[in-house]
GROMACS .gro file of C-alpha atoms in nm:
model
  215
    1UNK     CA    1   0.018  -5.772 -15.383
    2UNK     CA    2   0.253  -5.900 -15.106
    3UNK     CA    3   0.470  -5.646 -15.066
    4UNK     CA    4   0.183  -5.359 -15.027
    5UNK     CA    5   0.067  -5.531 -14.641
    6UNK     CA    6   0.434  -5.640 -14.652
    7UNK     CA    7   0.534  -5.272 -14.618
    8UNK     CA    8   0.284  -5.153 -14.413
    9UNK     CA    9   0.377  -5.391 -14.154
   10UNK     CA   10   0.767  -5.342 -14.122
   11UNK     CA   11   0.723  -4.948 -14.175
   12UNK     CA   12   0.479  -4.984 -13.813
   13UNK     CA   13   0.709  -5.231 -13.679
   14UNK     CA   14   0.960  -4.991 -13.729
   15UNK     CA   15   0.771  -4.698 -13.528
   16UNK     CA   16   0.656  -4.576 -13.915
   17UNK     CA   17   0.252  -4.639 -13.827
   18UNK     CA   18   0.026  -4.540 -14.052
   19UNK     CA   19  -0.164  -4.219 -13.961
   20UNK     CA   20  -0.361  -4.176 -13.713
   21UNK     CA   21  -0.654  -4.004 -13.853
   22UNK     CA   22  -0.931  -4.224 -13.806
   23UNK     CA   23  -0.966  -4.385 -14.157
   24UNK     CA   24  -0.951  -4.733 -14.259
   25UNK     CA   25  -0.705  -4.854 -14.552
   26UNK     CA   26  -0.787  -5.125 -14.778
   27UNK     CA   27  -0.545  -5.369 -14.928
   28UNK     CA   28  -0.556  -5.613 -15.174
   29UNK     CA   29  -0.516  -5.977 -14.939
   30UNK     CA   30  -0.157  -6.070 -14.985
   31UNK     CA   31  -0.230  -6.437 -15.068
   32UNK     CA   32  -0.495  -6.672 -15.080
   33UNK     CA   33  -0.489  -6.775 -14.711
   34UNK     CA   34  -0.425  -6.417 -14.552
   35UNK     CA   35  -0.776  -6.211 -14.507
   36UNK     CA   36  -0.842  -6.003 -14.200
   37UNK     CA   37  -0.813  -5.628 -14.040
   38UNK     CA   38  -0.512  -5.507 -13.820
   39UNK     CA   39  -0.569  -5.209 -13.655
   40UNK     CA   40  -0.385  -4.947 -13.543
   41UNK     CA   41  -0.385  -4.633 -13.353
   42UNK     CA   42  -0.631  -4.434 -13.503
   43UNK     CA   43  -0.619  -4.622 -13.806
   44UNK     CA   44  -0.676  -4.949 -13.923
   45UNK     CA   45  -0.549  -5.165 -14.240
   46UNK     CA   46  -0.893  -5.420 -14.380
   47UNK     CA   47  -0.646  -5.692 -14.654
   48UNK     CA   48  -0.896  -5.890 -14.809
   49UNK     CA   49  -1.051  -5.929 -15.202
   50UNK     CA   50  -1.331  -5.661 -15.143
   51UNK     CA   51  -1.450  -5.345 -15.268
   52UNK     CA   52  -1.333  -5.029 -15.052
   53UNK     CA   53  -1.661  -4.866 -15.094
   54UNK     CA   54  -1.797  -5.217 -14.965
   55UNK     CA   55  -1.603  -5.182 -14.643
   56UNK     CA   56  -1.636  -4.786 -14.608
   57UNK     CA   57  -2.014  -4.862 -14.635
   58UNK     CA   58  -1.963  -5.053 -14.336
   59UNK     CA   59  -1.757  -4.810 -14.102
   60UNK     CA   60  -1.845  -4.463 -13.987
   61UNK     CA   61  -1.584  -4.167 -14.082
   62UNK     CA   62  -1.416  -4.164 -13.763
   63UNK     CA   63  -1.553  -4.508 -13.606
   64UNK     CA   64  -1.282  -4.623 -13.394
   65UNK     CA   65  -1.434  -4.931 -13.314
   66UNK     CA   66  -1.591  -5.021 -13.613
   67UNK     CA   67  -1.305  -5.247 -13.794
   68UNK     CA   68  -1.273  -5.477 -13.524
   69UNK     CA   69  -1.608  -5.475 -13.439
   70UNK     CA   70  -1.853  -5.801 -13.430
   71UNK     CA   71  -2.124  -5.647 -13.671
   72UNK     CA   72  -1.763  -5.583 -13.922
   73UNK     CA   73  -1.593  -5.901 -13.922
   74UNK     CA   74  -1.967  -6.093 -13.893
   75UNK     CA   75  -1.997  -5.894 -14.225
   76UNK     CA   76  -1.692  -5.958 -14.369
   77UNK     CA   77  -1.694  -6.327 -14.305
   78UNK     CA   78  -1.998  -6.358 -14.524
   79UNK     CA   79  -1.839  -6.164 -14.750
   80UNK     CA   80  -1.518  -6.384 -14.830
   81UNK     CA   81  -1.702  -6.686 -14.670
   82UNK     CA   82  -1.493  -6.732 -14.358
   83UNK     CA   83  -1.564  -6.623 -13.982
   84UNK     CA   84  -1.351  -6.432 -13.743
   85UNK     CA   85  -1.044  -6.669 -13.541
   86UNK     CA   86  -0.944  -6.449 -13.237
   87UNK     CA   87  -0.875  -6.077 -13.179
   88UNK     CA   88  -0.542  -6.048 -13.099
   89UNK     CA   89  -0.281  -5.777 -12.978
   90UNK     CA   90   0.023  -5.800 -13.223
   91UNK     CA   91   0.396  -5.796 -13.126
   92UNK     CA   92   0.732  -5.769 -13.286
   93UNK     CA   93   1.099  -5.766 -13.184
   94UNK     CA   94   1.433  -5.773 -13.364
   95UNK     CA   95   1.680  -6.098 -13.441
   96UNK     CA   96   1.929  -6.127 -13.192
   97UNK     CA   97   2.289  -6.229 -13.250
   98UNK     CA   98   2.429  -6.506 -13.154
   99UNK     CA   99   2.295  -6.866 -13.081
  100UNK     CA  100   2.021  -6.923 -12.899
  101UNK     CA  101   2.104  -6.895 -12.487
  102UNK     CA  102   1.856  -7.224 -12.437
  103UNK     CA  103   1.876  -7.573 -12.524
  104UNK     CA  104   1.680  -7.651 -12.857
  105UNK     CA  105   1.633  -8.000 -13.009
  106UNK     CA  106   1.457  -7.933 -13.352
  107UNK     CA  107   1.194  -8.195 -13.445
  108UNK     CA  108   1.024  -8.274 -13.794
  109UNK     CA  109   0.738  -8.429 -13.614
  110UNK     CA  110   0.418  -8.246 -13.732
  111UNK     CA  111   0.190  -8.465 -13.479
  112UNK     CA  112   0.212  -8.159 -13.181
  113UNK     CA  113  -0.104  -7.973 -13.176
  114UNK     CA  114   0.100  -7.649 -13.183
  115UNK     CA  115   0.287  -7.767 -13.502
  116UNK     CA  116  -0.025  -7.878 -13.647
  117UNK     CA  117  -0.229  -7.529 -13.599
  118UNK     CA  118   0.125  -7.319 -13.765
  119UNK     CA  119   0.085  -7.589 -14.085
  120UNK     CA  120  -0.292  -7.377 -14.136
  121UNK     CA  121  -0.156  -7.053 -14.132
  122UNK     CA  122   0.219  -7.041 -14.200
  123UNK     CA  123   0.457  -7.153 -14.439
  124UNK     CA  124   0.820  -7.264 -14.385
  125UNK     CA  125   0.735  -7.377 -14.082
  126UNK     CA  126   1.029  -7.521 -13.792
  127UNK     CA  127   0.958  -7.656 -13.539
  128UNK     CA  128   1.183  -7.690 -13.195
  129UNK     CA  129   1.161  -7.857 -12.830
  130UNK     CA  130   1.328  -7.819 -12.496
  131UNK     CA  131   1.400  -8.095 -12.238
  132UNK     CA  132   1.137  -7.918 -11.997
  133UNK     CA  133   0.874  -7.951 -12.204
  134UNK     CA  134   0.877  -7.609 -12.444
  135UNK     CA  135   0.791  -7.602 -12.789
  136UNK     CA  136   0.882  -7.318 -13.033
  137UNK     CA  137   0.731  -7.254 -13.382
  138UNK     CA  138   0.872  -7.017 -13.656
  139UNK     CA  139   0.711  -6.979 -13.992
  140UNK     CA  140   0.594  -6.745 -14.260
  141UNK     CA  141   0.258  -6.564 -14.160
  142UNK     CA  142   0.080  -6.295 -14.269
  143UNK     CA  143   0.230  -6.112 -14.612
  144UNK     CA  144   0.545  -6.348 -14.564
  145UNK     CA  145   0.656  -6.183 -14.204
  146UNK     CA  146   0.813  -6.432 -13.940
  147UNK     CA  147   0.593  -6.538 -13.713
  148UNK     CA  148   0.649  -6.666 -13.356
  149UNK     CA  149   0.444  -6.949 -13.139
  150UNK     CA  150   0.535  -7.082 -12.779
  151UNK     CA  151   0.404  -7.387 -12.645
  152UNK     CA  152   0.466  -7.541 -12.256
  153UNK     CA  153   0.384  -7.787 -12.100
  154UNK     CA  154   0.168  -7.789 -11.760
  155UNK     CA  155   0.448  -7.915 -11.572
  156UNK     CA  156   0.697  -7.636 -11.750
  157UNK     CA  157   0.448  -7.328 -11.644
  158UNK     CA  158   0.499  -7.084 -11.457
  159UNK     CA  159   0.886  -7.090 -11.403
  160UNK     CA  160   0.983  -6.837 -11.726
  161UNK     CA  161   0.978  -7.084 -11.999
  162UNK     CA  162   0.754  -6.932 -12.238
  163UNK     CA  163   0.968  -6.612 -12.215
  164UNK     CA  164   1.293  -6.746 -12.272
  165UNK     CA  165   1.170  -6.976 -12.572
  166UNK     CA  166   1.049  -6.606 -12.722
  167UNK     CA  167   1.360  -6.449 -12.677
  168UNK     CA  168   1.535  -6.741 -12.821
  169UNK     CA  169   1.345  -6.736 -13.133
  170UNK     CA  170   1.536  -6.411 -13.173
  171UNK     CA  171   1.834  -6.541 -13.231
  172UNK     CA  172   1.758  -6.770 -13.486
  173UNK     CA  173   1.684  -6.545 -13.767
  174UNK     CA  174   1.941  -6.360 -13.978
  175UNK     CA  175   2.053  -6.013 -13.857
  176UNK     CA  176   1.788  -5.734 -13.941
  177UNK     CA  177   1.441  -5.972 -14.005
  178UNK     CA  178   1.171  -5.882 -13.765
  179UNK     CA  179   0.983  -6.150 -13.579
  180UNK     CA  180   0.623  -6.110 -13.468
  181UNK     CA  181   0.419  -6.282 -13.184
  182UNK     CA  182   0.005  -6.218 -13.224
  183UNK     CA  183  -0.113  -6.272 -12.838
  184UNK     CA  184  -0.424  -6.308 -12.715
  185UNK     CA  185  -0.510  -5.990 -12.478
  186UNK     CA  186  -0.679  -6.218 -12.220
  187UNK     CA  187  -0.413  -6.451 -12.169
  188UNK     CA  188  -0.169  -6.233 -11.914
  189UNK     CA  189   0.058  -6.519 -11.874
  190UNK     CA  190   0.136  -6.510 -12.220
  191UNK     CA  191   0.130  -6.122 -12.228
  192UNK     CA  192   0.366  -6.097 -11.974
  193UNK     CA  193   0.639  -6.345 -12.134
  194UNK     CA  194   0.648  -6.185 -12.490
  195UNK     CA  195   0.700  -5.862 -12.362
  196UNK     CA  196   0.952  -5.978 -12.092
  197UNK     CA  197   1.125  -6.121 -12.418
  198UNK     CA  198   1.136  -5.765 -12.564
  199UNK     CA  199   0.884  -5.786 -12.825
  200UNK     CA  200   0.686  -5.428 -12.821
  201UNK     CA  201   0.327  -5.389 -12.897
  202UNK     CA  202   0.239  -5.317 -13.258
  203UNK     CA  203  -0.157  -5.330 -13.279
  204UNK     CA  204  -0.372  -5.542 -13.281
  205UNK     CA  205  -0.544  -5.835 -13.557
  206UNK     CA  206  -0.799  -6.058 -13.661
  207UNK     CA  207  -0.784  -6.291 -13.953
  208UNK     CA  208  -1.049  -6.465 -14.126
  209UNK     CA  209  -1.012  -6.852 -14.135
  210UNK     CA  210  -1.252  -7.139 -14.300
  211UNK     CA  211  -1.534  -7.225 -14.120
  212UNK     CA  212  -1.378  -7.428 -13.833
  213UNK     CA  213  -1.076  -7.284 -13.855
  214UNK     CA  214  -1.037  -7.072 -13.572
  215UNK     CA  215  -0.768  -7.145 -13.298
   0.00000   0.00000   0.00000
Protein backbone atom coordinates (compact mmCIF):
# COMPACT_ATOMS: atom_id res chain seq x y z
CA UNK A 1 0.00 0.00 0.00
CA UNK A 2 3.03 2.22 -0.87
CA UNK A 3 1.92 4.02 -3.49
CA UNK A 4 -1.52 5.23 -1.66
CA UNK A 5 0.83 7.70 1.08
CA UNK A 6 3.20 7.65 -1.92
CA UNK A 7 0.65 9.74 -3.86
CA UNK A 8 -0.64 11.72 -1.35
CA UNK A 9 2.66 13.08 -0.65
CA UNK A 10 3.96 14.15 -4.22
CA UNK A 11 0.28 15.38 -5.21
CA UNK A 12 0.89 18.06 -1.79
CA UNK A 13 4.37 18.47 -2.69
CA UNK A 14 3.21 19.47 -5.85
CA UNK A 15 0.69 22.27 -4.44
CA UNK A 16 -2.19 19.23 -4.95
CA UNK A 17 -3.00 19.15 -0.85
CA UNK A 18 -5.55 17.27 0.19
CA UNK A 19 -8.70 19.23 1.20
CA UNK A 20 -8.98 21.32 3.59
CA UNK A 21 -12.12 20.43 5.28
CA UNK A 22 -11.23 19.45 8.59
CA UNK A 23 -11.28 15.59 8.33
CA UNK A 24 -8.67 13.15 8.96
CA UNK A 25 -7.69 10.38 6.23
CA UNK A 26 -6.56 7.06 7.11
CA UNK A 27 -4.05 5.00 5.22
CA UNK A 28 -2.93 1.72 5.32
CA UNK A 29 1.13 2.22 6.80
CA UNK A 30 3.21 1.93 3.71
CA UNK A 31 5.70 -0.55 5.25
CA UNK A 32 6.55 -2.09 8.33
CA UNK A 33 8.76 0.71 9.71
CA UNK A 34 6.58 3.81 8.52
CA UNK A 35 3.58 4.62 11.18
CA UNK A 36 2.66 8.16 12.07
CA UNK A 37 0.20 11.29 11.15
CA UNK A 38 1.20 14.21 8.74
CA UNK A 39 -0.95 16.92 8.83
CA UNK A 40 -1.99 19.34 6.70
CA UNK A 41 -3.95 22.42 6.31
CA UNK A 42 -7.16 21.63 7.46
CA UNK A 43 -6.62 18.13 7.01
CA UNK A 44 -4.52 15.55 8.17
CA UNK A 45 -3.33 11.97 6.73
CA UNK A 46 -3.09 9.10 10.19
CA UNK A 47 -0.78 5.83 7.97
CA UNK A 48 -0.69 3.21 10.36
CA UNK A 49 -2.40 -0.66 10.68
CA UNK A 50 -5.58 0.66 12.55
CA UNK A 51 -9.16 0.79 12.27
CA UNK A 52 -10.57 4.27 10.89
CA UNK A 53 -13.43 4.15 13.22
CA UNK A 54 -10.58 3.53 15.93
CA UNK A 55 -8.93 6.81 15.05
CA UNK A 56 -12.26 8.84 14.24
CA UNK A 57 -13.27 7.71 17.80
CA UNK A 58 -10.38 9.57 18.83
CA UNK A 59 -10.74 13.02 16.95
CA UNK A 60 -13.61 15.46 17.02
CA UNK A 61 -15.36 16.32 13.46
CA UNK A 62 -13.57 19.39 12.91
CA UNK A 63 -10.68 19.05 15.68
CA UNK A 64 -7.85 20.80 14.24
CA UNK A 65 -5.59 19.91 16.80
CA UNK A 66 -6.54 16.64 17.58
CA UNK A 67 -4.13 14.45 15.15
CA UNK A 68 -1.10 15.85 16.40
CA UNK A 69 -2.18 16.12 19.67
CA UNK A 70 -0.42 14.38 22.91
CA UNK A 71 -3.68 12.55 24.14
CA UNK A 72 -3.64 11.15 19.92
CA UNK A 73 -0.27 9.97 19.38
CA UNK A 74 -0.08 8.83 23.42
CA UNK A 75 -3.06 6.74 22.07
CA UNK A 76 -1.79 5.63 19.08
CA UNK A 77 1.53 4.54 20.43
CA UNK A 78 -0.24 2.03 22.60
CA UNK A 79 -2.03 1.13 19.88
CA UNK A 80 0.85 -0.09 17.42
CA UNK A 81 3.20 -0.30 20.50
CA UNK A 82 5.56 2.56 19.70
CA UNK A 83 5.70 6.26 21.15
CA UNK A 84 5.82 9.54 19.37
CA UNK A 85 9.78 10.71 17.95
CA UNK A 86 9.44 14.52 17.30
CA UNK A 87 6.80 16.79 15.71
CA UNK A 88 8.20 18.11 12.87
CA UNK A 89 7.42 20.77 10.05
CA UNK A 90 7.98 18.95 6.64
CA UNK A 91 9.81 20.37 3.55
CA UNK A 92 10.39 19.56 -0.04
CA UNK A 93 12.23 21.02 -3.05
CA UNK A 94 13.00 19.89 -6.59
CA UNK A 95 16.47 18.11 -8.05
CA UNK A 96 18.62 20.54 -9.44
CA UNK A 97 20.74 20.10 -12.55
CA UNK A 98 23.98 19.92 -12.66
CA UNK A 99 26.72 18.75 -10.12
CA UNK A 100 26.73 19.71 -6.93
CA UNK A 101 28.31 23.59 -6.50
CA UNK A 102 30.24 22.20 -3.10
CA UNK A 103 32.94 19.90 -2.47
CA UNK A 104 31.60 16.32 -1.47
CA UNK A 105 33.80 13.36 -0.44
CA UNK A 106 31.29 10.38 -0.11
CA UNK A 107 32.08 8.00 2.79
CA UNK A 108 30.80 4.32 3.50
CA UNK A 109 31.58 4.80 7.11
CA UNK A 110 28.32 4.11 9.06
CA UNK A 111 30.13 5.03 12.56
CA UNK A 112 28.71 9.06 12.33
CA UNK A 113 25.88 9.47 14.62
CA UNK A 114 23.97 11.15 11.76
CA UNK A 115 24.58 8.08 9.47
CA UNK A 116 23.72 5.85 12.18
CA UNK A 117 20.13 7.54 13.09
CA UNK A 118 19.22 7.53 8.74
CA UNK A 119 20.17 3.44 8.96
CA UNK A 120 16.68 3.39 11.55
CA UNK A 121 14.52 5.07 9.34
CA UNK A 122 15.71 5.07 5.71
CA UNK A 123 16.77 2.80 3.19
CA UNK A 124 19.38 3.32 0.43
CA UNK A 125 21.06 5.36 2.46
CA UNK A 126 24.51 7.71 1.14
CA UNK A 127 26.25 9.23 2.97
CA UNK A 128 28.69 12.45 2.09
CA UNK A 129 31.31 14.88 3.92
CA UNK A 130 32.87 18.25 3.31
CA UNK A 131 36.40 19.40 4.31
CA UNK A 132 34.70 21.93 6.86
CA UNK A 133 33.17 19.58 8.71
CA UNK A 134 29.45 18.99 6.89
CA UNK A 135 27.81 15.85 6.59
CA UNK A 136 24.92 15.10 4.15
CA UNK A 137 22.51 12.08 4.25
CA UNK A 138 20.12 10.93 1.41
CA UNK A 139 17.94 7.90 1.72
CA UNK A 140 14.54 6.41 1.23
CA UNK A 141 12.01 7.61 4.02
CA UNK A 142 8.63 7.59 4.45
CA UNK A 143 6.48 5.60 1.49
CA UNK A 144 9.92 5.43 -0.47
CA UNK A 145 10.27 9.51 -0.88
CA UNK A 146 13.95 10.94 -0.72
CA UNK A 147 14.75 12.16 2.28
CA UNK A 148 17.33 14.82 3.25
CA UNK A 149 19.65 15.17 6.64
CA UNK A 150 22.43 17.89 7.32
CA UNK A 151 24.93 17.52 9.85
CA UNK A 152 27.87 20.36 10.95
CA UNK A 153 30.15 20.51 12.93
CA UNK A 154 30.50 23.19 15.92
CA UNK A 155 33.38 24.70 14.35
CA UNK A 156 31.42 24.73 10.71
CA UNK A 157 28.20 26.69 12.32
CA UNK A 158 27.02 29.50 11.68
CA UNK A 159 28.84 30.51 8.38
CA UNK A 160 25.97 28.93 5.74
CA UNK A 161 27.04 25.41 5.72
CA UNK A 162 24.00 23.65 6.54
CA UNK A 163 22.26 25.60 3.69
CA UNK A 164 24.51 24.97 1.01
CA UNK A 165 24.87 21.11 1.90
CA UNK A 166 20.73 21.27 1.39
CA UNK A 167 20.84 22.82 -1.75
CA UNK A 168 23.49 20.50 -2.86
CA UNK A 169 21.57 17.49 -2.12
CA UNK A 170 19.47 18.87 -4.97
CA UNK A 171 21.57 18.22 -7.43
CA UNK A 172 22.27 14.83 -6.81
CA UNK A 173 19.08 13.25 -7.70
CA UNK A 174 17.82 12.58 -11.22
CA UNK A 175 15.79 15.37 -12.94
CA UNK A 176 12.06 15.49 -11.67
CA UNK A 177 12.42 13.35 -8.00
CA UNK A 178 11.42 15.47 -5.12
CA UNK A 179 13.57 15.65 -2.03
CA UNK A 180 12.15 16.28 1.44
CA UNK A 181 13.78 17.72 4.67
CA UNK A 182 11.41 17.05 8.07
CA UNK A 183 12.76 20.04 10.49
CA UNK A 184 12.24 20.51 13.78
CA UNK A 185 10.06 23.91 14.29
CA UNK A 186 12.21 24.91 17.30
CA UNK A 187 15.44 24.71 15.78
CA UNK A 188 15.52 28.30 13.69
CA UNK A 189 18.99 27.70 12.64
CA UNK A 190 17.99 24.80 10.86
CA UNK A 191 14.68 26.45 9.69
CA UNK A 192 16.34 29.14 8.26
CA UNK A 193 18.96 27.02 6.08
CA UNK A 194 16.38 24.61 4.42
CA UNK A 195 14.34 27.26 3.35
CA UNK A 196 17.31 29.49 2.26
CA UNK A 197 18.06 26.23 0.15
CA UNK A 198 14.59 26.55 -1.49
CA UNK A 199 12.80 23.78 0.04
CA UNK A 200 9.00 25.13 0.74
CA UNK A 201 6.94 24.11 3.62
CA UNK A 202 4.68 21.11 3.10
CA UNK A 203 3.10 20.30 6.63
CA UNK A 204 4.00 19.02 9.22
CA UNK A 205 4.76 15.02 10.84
CA UNK A 206 5.23 12.74 13.50
CA UNK A 207 6.19 9.14 13.19
CA UNK A 208 5.96 6.45 15.60
CA UNK A 209 9.32 4.69 16.42
CA UNK A 210 10.17 1.60 18.97
CA UNK A 211 10.38 2.40 22.33
CA UNK A 212 13.75 4.25 22.42
CA UNK A 213 13.70 5.14 19.19
CA UNK A 214 13.09 8.64 19.04
CA UNK A 215 15.78 11.13 17.68
Amino acid sequence: MTWQLSKLLTAAARGGFPPADGSVTVLPQPSPRDIGVASFTCHAVVFADVEPAWVHERIAPGDLAGPLSPPFLTALGERVGREANNIDMTTVAEALPGPPPLELVETTDRSHPRITRALRHRDEVRAWTTADGGTLVIGRGVAGRWELAVEVDAGGQGRGLGRRLARAARHLLPAGELLWAQVAPGNARSVRGILGAGFVPVGAEVLMVPYGGRG
